[in-house]
mmCIF file of C-alpha atoms in Angstrom:
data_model
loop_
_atom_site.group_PDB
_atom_site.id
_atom_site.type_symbol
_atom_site.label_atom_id
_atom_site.label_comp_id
_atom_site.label_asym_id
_atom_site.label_seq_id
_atom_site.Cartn_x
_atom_site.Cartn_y
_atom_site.Cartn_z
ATOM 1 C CA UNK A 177 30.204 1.858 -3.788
ATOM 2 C CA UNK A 178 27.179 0.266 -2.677
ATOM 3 C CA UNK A 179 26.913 -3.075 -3.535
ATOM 4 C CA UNK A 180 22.999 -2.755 -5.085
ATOM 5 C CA UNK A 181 24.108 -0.403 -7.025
ATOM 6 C CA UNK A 182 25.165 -2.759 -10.122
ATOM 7 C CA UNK A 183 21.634 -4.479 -10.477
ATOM 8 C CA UNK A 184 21.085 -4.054 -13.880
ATOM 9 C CA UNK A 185 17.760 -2.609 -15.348
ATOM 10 C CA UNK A 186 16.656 -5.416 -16.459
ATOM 11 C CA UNK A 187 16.186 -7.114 -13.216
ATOM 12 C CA UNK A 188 14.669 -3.847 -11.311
ATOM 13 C CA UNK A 189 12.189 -3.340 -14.242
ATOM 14 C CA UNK A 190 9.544 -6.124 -13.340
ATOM 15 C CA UNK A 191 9.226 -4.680 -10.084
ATOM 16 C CA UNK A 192 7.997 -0.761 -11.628
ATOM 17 C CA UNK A 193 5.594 -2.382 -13.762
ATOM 18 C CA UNK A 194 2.238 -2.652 -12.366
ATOM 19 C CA UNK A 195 2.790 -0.938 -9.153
ATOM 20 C CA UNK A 196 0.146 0.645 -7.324
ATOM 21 C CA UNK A 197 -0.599 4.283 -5.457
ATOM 22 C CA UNK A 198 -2.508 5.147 -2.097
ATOM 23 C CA UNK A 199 -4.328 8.339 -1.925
ATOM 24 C CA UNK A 200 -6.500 10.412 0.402
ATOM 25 C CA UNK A 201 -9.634 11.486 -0.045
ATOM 26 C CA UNK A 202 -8.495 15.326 0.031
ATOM 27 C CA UNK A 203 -5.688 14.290 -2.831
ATOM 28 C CA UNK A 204 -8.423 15.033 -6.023
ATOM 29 C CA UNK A 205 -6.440 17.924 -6.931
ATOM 30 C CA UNK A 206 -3.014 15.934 -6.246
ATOM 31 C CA UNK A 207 -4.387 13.339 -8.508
ATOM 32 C CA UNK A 208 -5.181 15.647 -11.708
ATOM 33 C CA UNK A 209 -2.478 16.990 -11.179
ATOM 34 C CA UNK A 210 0.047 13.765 -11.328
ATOM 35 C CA UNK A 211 -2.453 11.855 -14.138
ATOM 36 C CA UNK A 212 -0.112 12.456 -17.153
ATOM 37 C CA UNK A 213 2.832 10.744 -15.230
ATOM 38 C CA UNK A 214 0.843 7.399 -13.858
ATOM 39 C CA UNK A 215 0.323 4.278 -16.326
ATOM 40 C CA UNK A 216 -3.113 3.729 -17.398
ATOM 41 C CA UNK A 217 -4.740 0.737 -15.106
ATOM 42 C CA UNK A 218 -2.715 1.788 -11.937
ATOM 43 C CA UNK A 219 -4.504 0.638 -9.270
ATOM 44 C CA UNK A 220 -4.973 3.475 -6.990
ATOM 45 C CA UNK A 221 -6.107 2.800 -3.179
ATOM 46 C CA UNK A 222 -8.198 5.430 -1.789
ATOM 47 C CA UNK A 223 -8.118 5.764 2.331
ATOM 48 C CA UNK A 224 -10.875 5.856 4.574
ATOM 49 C CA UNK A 225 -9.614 8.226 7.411
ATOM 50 C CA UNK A 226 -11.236 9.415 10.195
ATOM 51 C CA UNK A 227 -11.184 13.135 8.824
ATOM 52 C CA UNK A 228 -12.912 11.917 5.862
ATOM 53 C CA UNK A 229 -16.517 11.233 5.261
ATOM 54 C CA UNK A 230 -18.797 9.453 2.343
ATOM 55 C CA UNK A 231 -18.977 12.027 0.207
ATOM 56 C CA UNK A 232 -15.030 12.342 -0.321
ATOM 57 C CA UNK A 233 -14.334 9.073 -0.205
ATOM 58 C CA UNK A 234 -16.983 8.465 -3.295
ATOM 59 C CA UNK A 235 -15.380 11.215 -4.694
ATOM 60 C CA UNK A 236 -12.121 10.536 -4.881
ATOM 61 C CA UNK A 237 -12.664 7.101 -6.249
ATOM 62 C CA UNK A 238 -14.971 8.754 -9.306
ATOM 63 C CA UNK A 239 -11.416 10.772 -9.888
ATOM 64 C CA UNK A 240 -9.884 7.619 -10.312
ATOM 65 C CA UNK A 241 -11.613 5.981 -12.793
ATOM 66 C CA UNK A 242 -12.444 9.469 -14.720
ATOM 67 C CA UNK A 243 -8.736 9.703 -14.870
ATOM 68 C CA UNK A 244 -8.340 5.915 -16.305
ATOM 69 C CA UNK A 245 -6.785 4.209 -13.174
ATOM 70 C CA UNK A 246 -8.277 1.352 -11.092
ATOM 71 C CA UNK A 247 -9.935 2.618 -7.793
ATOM 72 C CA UNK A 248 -9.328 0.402 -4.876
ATOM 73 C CA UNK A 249 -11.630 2.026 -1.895
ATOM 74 C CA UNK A 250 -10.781 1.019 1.461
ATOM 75 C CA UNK A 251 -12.746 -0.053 3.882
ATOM 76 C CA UNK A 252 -12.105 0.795 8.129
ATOM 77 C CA UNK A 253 -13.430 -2.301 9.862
ATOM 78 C CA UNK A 254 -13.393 -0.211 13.452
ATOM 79 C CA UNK A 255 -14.475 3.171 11.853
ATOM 80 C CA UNK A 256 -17.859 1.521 10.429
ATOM 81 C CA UNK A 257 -20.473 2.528 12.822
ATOM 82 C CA UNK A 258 -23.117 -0.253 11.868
ATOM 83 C CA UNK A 259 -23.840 -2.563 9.335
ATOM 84 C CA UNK A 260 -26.028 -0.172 7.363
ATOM 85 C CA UNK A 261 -22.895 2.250 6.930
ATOM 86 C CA UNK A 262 -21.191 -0.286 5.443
ATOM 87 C CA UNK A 263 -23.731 -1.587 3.201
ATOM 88 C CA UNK A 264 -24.673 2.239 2.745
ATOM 89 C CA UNK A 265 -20.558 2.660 1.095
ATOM 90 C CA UNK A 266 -20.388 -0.691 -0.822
ATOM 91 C CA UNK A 267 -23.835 0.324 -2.133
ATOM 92 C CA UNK A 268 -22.914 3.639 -3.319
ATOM 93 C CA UNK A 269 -19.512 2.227 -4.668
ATOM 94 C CA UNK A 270 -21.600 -0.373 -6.300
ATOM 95 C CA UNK A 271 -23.741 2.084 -8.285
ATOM 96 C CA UNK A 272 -20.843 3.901 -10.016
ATOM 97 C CA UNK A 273 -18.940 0.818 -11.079
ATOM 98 C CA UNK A 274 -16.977 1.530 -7.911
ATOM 99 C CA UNK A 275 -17.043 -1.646 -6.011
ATOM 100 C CA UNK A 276 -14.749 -4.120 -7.916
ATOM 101 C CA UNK A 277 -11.755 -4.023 -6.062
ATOM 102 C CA UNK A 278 -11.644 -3.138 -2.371
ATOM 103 C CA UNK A 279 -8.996 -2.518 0.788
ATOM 104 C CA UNK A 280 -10.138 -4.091 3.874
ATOM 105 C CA UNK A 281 -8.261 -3.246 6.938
ATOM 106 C CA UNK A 282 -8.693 -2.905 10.585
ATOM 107 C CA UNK A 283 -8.222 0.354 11.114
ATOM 108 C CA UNK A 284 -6.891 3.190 14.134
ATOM 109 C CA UNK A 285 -9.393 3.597 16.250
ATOM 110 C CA UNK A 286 -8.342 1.455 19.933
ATOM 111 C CA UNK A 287 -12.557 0.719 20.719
ATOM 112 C CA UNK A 288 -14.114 -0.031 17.617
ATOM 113 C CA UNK A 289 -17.133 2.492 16.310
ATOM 114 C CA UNK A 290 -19.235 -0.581 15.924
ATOM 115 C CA UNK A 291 -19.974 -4.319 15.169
ATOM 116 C CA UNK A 292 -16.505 -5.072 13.765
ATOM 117 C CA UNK A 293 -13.544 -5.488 15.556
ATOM 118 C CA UNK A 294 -11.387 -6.315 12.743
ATOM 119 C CA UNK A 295 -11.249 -6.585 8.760
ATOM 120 C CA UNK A 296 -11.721 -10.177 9.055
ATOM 121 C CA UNK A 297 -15.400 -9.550 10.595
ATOM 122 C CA UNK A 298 -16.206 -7.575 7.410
ATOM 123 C CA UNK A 299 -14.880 -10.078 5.479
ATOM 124 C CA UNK A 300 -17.036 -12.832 6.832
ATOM 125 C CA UNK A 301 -20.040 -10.702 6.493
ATOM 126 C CA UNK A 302 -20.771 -12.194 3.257
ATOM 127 C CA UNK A 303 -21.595 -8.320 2.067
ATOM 128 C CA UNK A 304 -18.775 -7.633 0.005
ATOM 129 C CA UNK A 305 -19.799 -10.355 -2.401
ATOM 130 C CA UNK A 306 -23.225 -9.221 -2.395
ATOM 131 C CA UNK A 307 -22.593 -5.497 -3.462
ATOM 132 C CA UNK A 308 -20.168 -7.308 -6.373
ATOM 133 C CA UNK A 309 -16.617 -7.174 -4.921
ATOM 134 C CA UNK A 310 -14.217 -8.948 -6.698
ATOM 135 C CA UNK A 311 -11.130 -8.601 -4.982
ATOM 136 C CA UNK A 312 -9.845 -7.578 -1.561
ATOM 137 C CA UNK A 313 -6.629 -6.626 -0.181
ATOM 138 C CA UNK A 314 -5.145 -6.822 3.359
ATOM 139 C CA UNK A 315 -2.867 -5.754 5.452
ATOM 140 C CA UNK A 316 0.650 -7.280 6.005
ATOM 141 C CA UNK A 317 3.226 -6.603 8.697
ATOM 142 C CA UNK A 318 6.428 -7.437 7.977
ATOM 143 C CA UNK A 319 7.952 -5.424 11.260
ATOM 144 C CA UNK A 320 4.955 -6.507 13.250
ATOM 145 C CA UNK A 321 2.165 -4.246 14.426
ATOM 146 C CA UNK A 322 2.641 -1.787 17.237
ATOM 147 C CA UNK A 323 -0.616 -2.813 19.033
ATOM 148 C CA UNK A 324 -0.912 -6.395 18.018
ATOM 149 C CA UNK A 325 1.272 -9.421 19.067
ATOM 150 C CA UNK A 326 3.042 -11.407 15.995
ATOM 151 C CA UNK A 327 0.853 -14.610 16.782
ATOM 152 C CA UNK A 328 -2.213 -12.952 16.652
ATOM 153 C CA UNK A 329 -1.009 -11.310 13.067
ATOM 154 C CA UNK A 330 -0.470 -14.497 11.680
ATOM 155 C CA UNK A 331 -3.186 -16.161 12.322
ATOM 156 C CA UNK A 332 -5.402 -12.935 11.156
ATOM 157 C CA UNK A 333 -3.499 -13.440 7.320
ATOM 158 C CA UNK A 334 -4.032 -17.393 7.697
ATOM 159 C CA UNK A 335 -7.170 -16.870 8.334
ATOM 160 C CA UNK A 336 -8.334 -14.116 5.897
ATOM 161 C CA UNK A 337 -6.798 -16.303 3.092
ATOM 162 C CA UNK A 338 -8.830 -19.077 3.937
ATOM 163 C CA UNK A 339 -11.844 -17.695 4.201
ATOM 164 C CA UNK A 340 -11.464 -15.687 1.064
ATOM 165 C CA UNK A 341 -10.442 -18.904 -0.597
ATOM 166 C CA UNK A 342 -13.573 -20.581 1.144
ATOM 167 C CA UNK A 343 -15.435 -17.598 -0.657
ATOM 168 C CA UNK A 344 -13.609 -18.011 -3.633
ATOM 169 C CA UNK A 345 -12.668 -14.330 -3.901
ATOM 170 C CA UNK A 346 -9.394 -13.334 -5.283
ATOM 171 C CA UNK A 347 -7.422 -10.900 -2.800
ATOM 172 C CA UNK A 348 -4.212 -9.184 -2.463
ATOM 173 C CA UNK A 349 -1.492 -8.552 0.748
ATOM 174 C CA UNK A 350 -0.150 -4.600 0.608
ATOM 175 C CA UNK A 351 2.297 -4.099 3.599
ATOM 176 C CA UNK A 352 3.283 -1.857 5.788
ATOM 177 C CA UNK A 353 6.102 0.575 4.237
ATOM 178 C CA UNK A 354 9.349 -0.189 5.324
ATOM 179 C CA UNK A 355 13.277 1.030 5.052
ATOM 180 C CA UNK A 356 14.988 -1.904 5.477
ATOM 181 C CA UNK A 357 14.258 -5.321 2.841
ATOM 182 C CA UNK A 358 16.012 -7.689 5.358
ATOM 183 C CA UNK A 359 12.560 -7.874 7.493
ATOM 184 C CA UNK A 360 10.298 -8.030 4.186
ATOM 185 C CA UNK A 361 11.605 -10.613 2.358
ATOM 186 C CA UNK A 362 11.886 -12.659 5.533
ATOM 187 C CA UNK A 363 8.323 -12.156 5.822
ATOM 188 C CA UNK A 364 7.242 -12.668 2.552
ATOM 189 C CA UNK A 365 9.273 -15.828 2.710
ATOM 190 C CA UNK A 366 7.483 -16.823 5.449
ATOM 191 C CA UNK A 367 4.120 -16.261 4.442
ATOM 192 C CA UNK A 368 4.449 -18.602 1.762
ATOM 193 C CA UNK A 369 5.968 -21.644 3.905
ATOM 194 C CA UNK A 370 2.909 -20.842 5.981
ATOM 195 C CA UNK A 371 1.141 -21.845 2.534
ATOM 196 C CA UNK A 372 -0.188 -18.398 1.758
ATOM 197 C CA UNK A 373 -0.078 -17.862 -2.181
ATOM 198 C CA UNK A 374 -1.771 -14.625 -2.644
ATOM 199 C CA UNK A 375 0.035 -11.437 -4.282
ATOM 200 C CA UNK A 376 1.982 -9.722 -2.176
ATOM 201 C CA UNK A 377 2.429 -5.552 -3.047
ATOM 202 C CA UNK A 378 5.294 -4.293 -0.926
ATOM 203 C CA UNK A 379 5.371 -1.141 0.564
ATOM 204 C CA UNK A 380 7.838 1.301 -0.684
ATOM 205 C CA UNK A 381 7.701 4.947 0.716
ATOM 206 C CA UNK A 382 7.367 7.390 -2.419
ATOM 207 C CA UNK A 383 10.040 10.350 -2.297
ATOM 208 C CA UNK A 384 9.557 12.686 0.271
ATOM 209 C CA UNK A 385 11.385 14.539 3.135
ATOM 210 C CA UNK A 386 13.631 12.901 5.689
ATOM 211 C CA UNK A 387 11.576 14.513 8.480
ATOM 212 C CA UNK A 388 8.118 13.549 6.747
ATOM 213 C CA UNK A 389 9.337 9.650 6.119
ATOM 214 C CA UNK A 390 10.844 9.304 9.915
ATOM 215 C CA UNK A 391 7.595 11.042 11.390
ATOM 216 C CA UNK A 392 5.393 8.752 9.551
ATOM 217 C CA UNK A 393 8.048 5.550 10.378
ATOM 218 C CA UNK A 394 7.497 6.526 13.995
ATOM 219 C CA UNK A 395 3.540 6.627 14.081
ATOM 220 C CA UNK A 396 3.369 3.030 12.499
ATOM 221 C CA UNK A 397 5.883 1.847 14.525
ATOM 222 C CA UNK A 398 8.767 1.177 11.821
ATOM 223 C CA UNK A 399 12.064 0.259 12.397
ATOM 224 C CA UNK A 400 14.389 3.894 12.514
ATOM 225 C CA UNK A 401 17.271 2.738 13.784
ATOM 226 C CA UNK A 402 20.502 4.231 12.635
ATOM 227 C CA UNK A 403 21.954 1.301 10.356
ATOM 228 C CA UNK A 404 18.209 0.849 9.271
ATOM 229 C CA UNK A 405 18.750 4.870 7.947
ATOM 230 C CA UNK A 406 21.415 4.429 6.541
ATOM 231 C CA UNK A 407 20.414 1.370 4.597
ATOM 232 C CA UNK A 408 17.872 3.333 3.133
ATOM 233 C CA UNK A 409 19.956 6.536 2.195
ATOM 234 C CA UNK A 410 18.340 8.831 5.191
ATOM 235 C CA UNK A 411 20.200 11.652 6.623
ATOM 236 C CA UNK A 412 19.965 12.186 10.077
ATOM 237 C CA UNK A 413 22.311 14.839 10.387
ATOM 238 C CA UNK A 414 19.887 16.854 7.745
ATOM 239 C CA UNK A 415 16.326 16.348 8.548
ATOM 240 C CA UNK A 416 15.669 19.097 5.908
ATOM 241 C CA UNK A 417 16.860 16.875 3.106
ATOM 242 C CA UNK A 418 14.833 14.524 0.994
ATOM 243 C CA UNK A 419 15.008 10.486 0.253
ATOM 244 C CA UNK A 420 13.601 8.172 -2.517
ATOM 245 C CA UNK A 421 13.364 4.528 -2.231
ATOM 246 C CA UNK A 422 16.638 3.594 -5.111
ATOM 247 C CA UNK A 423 18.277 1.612 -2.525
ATOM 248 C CA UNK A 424 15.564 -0.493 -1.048
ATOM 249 C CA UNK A 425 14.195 -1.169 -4.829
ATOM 250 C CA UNK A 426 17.755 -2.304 -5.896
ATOM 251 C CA UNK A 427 18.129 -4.384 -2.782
ATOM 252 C CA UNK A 428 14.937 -6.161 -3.808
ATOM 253 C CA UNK A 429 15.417 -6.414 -6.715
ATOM 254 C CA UNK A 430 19.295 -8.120 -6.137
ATOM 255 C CA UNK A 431 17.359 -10.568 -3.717
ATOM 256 C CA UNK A 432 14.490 -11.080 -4.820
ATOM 257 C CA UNK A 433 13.536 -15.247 -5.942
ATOM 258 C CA UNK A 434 10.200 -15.854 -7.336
ATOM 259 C CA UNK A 435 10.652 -19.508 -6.473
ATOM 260 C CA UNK A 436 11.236 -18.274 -2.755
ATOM 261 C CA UNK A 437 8.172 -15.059 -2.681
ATOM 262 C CA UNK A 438 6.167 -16.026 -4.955
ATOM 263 C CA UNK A 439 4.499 -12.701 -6.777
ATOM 264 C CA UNK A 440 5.782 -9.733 -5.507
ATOM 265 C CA UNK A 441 4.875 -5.927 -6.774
ATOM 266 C CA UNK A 442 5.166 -2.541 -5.320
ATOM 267 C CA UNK A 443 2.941 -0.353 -3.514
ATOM 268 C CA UNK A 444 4.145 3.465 -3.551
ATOM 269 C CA UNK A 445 2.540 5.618 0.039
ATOM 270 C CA UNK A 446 2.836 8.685 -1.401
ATOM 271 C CA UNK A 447 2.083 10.822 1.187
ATOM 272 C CA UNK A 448 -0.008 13.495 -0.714
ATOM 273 C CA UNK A 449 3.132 13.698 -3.192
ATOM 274 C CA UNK A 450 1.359 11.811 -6.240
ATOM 275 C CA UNK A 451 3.047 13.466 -8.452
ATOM 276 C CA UNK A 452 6.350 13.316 -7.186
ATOM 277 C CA UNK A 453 6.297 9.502 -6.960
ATOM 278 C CA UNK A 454 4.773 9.076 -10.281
ATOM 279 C CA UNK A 455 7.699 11.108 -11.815
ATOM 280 C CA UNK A 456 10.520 9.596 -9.857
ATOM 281 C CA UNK A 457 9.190 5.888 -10.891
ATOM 282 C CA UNK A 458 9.411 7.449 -14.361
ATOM 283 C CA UNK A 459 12.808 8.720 -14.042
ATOM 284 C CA UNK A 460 14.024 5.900 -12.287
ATOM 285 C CA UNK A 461 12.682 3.513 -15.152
ATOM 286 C CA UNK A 462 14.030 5.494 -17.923
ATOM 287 C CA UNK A 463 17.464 6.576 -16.560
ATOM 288 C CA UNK A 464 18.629 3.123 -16.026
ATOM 289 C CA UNK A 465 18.906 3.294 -12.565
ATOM 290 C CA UNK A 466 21.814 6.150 -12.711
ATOM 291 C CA UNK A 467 20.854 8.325 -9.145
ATOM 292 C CA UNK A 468 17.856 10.299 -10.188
ATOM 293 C CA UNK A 469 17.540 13.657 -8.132
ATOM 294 C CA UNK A 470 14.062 14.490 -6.725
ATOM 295 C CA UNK A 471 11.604 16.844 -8.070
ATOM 296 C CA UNK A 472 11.641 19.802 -6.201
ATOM 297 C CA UNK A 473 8.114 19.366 -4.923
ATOM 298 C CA UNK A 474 8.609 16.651 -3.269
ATOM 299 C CA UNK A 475 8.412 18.607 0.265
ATOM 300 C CA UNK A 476 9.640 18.038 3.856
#
């Protein structure tokens, strides 16, 4: 029997309250669709991919707040062509009550678009505060980044933290999704010794095919490895089959120390399956953490 598998309820159900979604900008209809099953007040995060342009990026954050949720645009750094297309976004955000809370991240692109490099260039642009941001999240990278060194990730989260303190803006860490909680907590441990005492949402893959969750663990440059798969409850004999996160959440939540992380949530990457993570953090909550099978529509 797997030795997570006795963590009572009571100590996995701090960890399902509050969590938080990411979306596309094409996942509108994914969104209605899922509403009934996500707590009023999730914070939803709402990408900013290269495939994507202003219009559905707006328009997926009007969805979430229509739909009573918390929308947390994100903002590209390297996909910004100019200062006037980012004021152009935080303005338009701005004018529908959009702008509140906000994603800042570097972004794919290997040559930036335009004047910033990284997130930490919009962040010192002093703009956010001036189009009424309240609170910004970052990136964190508990199994390191595939194109940046470890050194020069640390000091872009030591730095980012003091100069939002500096700013006195409240923000938020969201990692990378991960299969194995050996490297998180290790890294969440460490970011506090570094004296970092922000929030940290960790990244939990939502339910989803085996092939989907190693094809997306491959493009980010997370840890596959056999042991690491099997940790998590992924088949590699049957690509075909489907995974949820029950073992990584009950491994957390068995080793989890607030003295030792400091706040800790979760952050679900659905994938475009909204609705299947939504339900399977509902079943998972109110089955007492007995094996909940996944909804059929949670794909490959």
């Amino acid at each position: 029997m797997d030795s997570v598998s006795t963590v009572p309820a009571r100590a996995v159900a701090p960890l399902l309250e509050d969590f938080s979604l990411e979306m596309t900008g094409k996942d509108v209809p994914r969104l209605e669709e899922a509403r009934a099953t996500i707590p009023p007040g999730t914070r939803i995060n709402v990408t900013f991919l290269g495939n994507e342009d202003l219009g559905m990026r707006l328009n997926a954050a009007r969805a979430v707040k229509r739909f009573g949720f918390v929308p947390v645009p994100h903002i590209s750094a390297r996909r910004l062509r100019s200062r006037e297309s980012l004021e152009e976004f935080l303005e338009a955000l701005r004018a529908e009550g959009l702008a509140d809370n906000v994603f800042v991240v570097g972004g794919d692109p290997a040559t930036p678009e335009g004047p910033y490099d990284d997130s930490l260039a919009v962040i010192r642009s002093g703009l956010l505060q001036k189009y009424g941001v309240r609170h910004v999240g970052m990136s964190g990278y508990p199994e390191g980044h595939p194109a940046i060194t470890d050194p020069v990730l640390w000091s872009a989260i030591e730095t980012k933290a003091a100069v939002l303190g500096e700013q006195r803006l409240p923000g938020g860490v969201i990692t990378q999704f991960g299969f194995d909680i050996d490297p998180v907590l290790t890294w969440v441990e460490a970011v506090r010794q570094r004296g970092i005492g922000l929030p940290v949402r960790i990244g939990v893959p939502g339910p989803a095919g085996v092939r989907r969750l190693m094809g997306y663990a491959a493009r980010f440059g997370v840890g596959t490895s056999a042991s690491i798969a099997k940790k998590y409850g992924l088949s590699l004999t049957n690509l075909m089959g489907t995974a949820g996160p029950d073992r990584f959440i009950r491994a957390l939540a068995e080793r989890y120390d607030v003295q030792r992380h400091g706040e800790v949530k979760l952050h679900f990457y659905t994938f475009g399956g909204l609705k299947a993570t939504s339900e399977w953090v509902a079943g998972f909550r109110t089955k007492d953490l007995t094996p909940v099978p996944l909804p059929r529509h949670a794909g490959s």
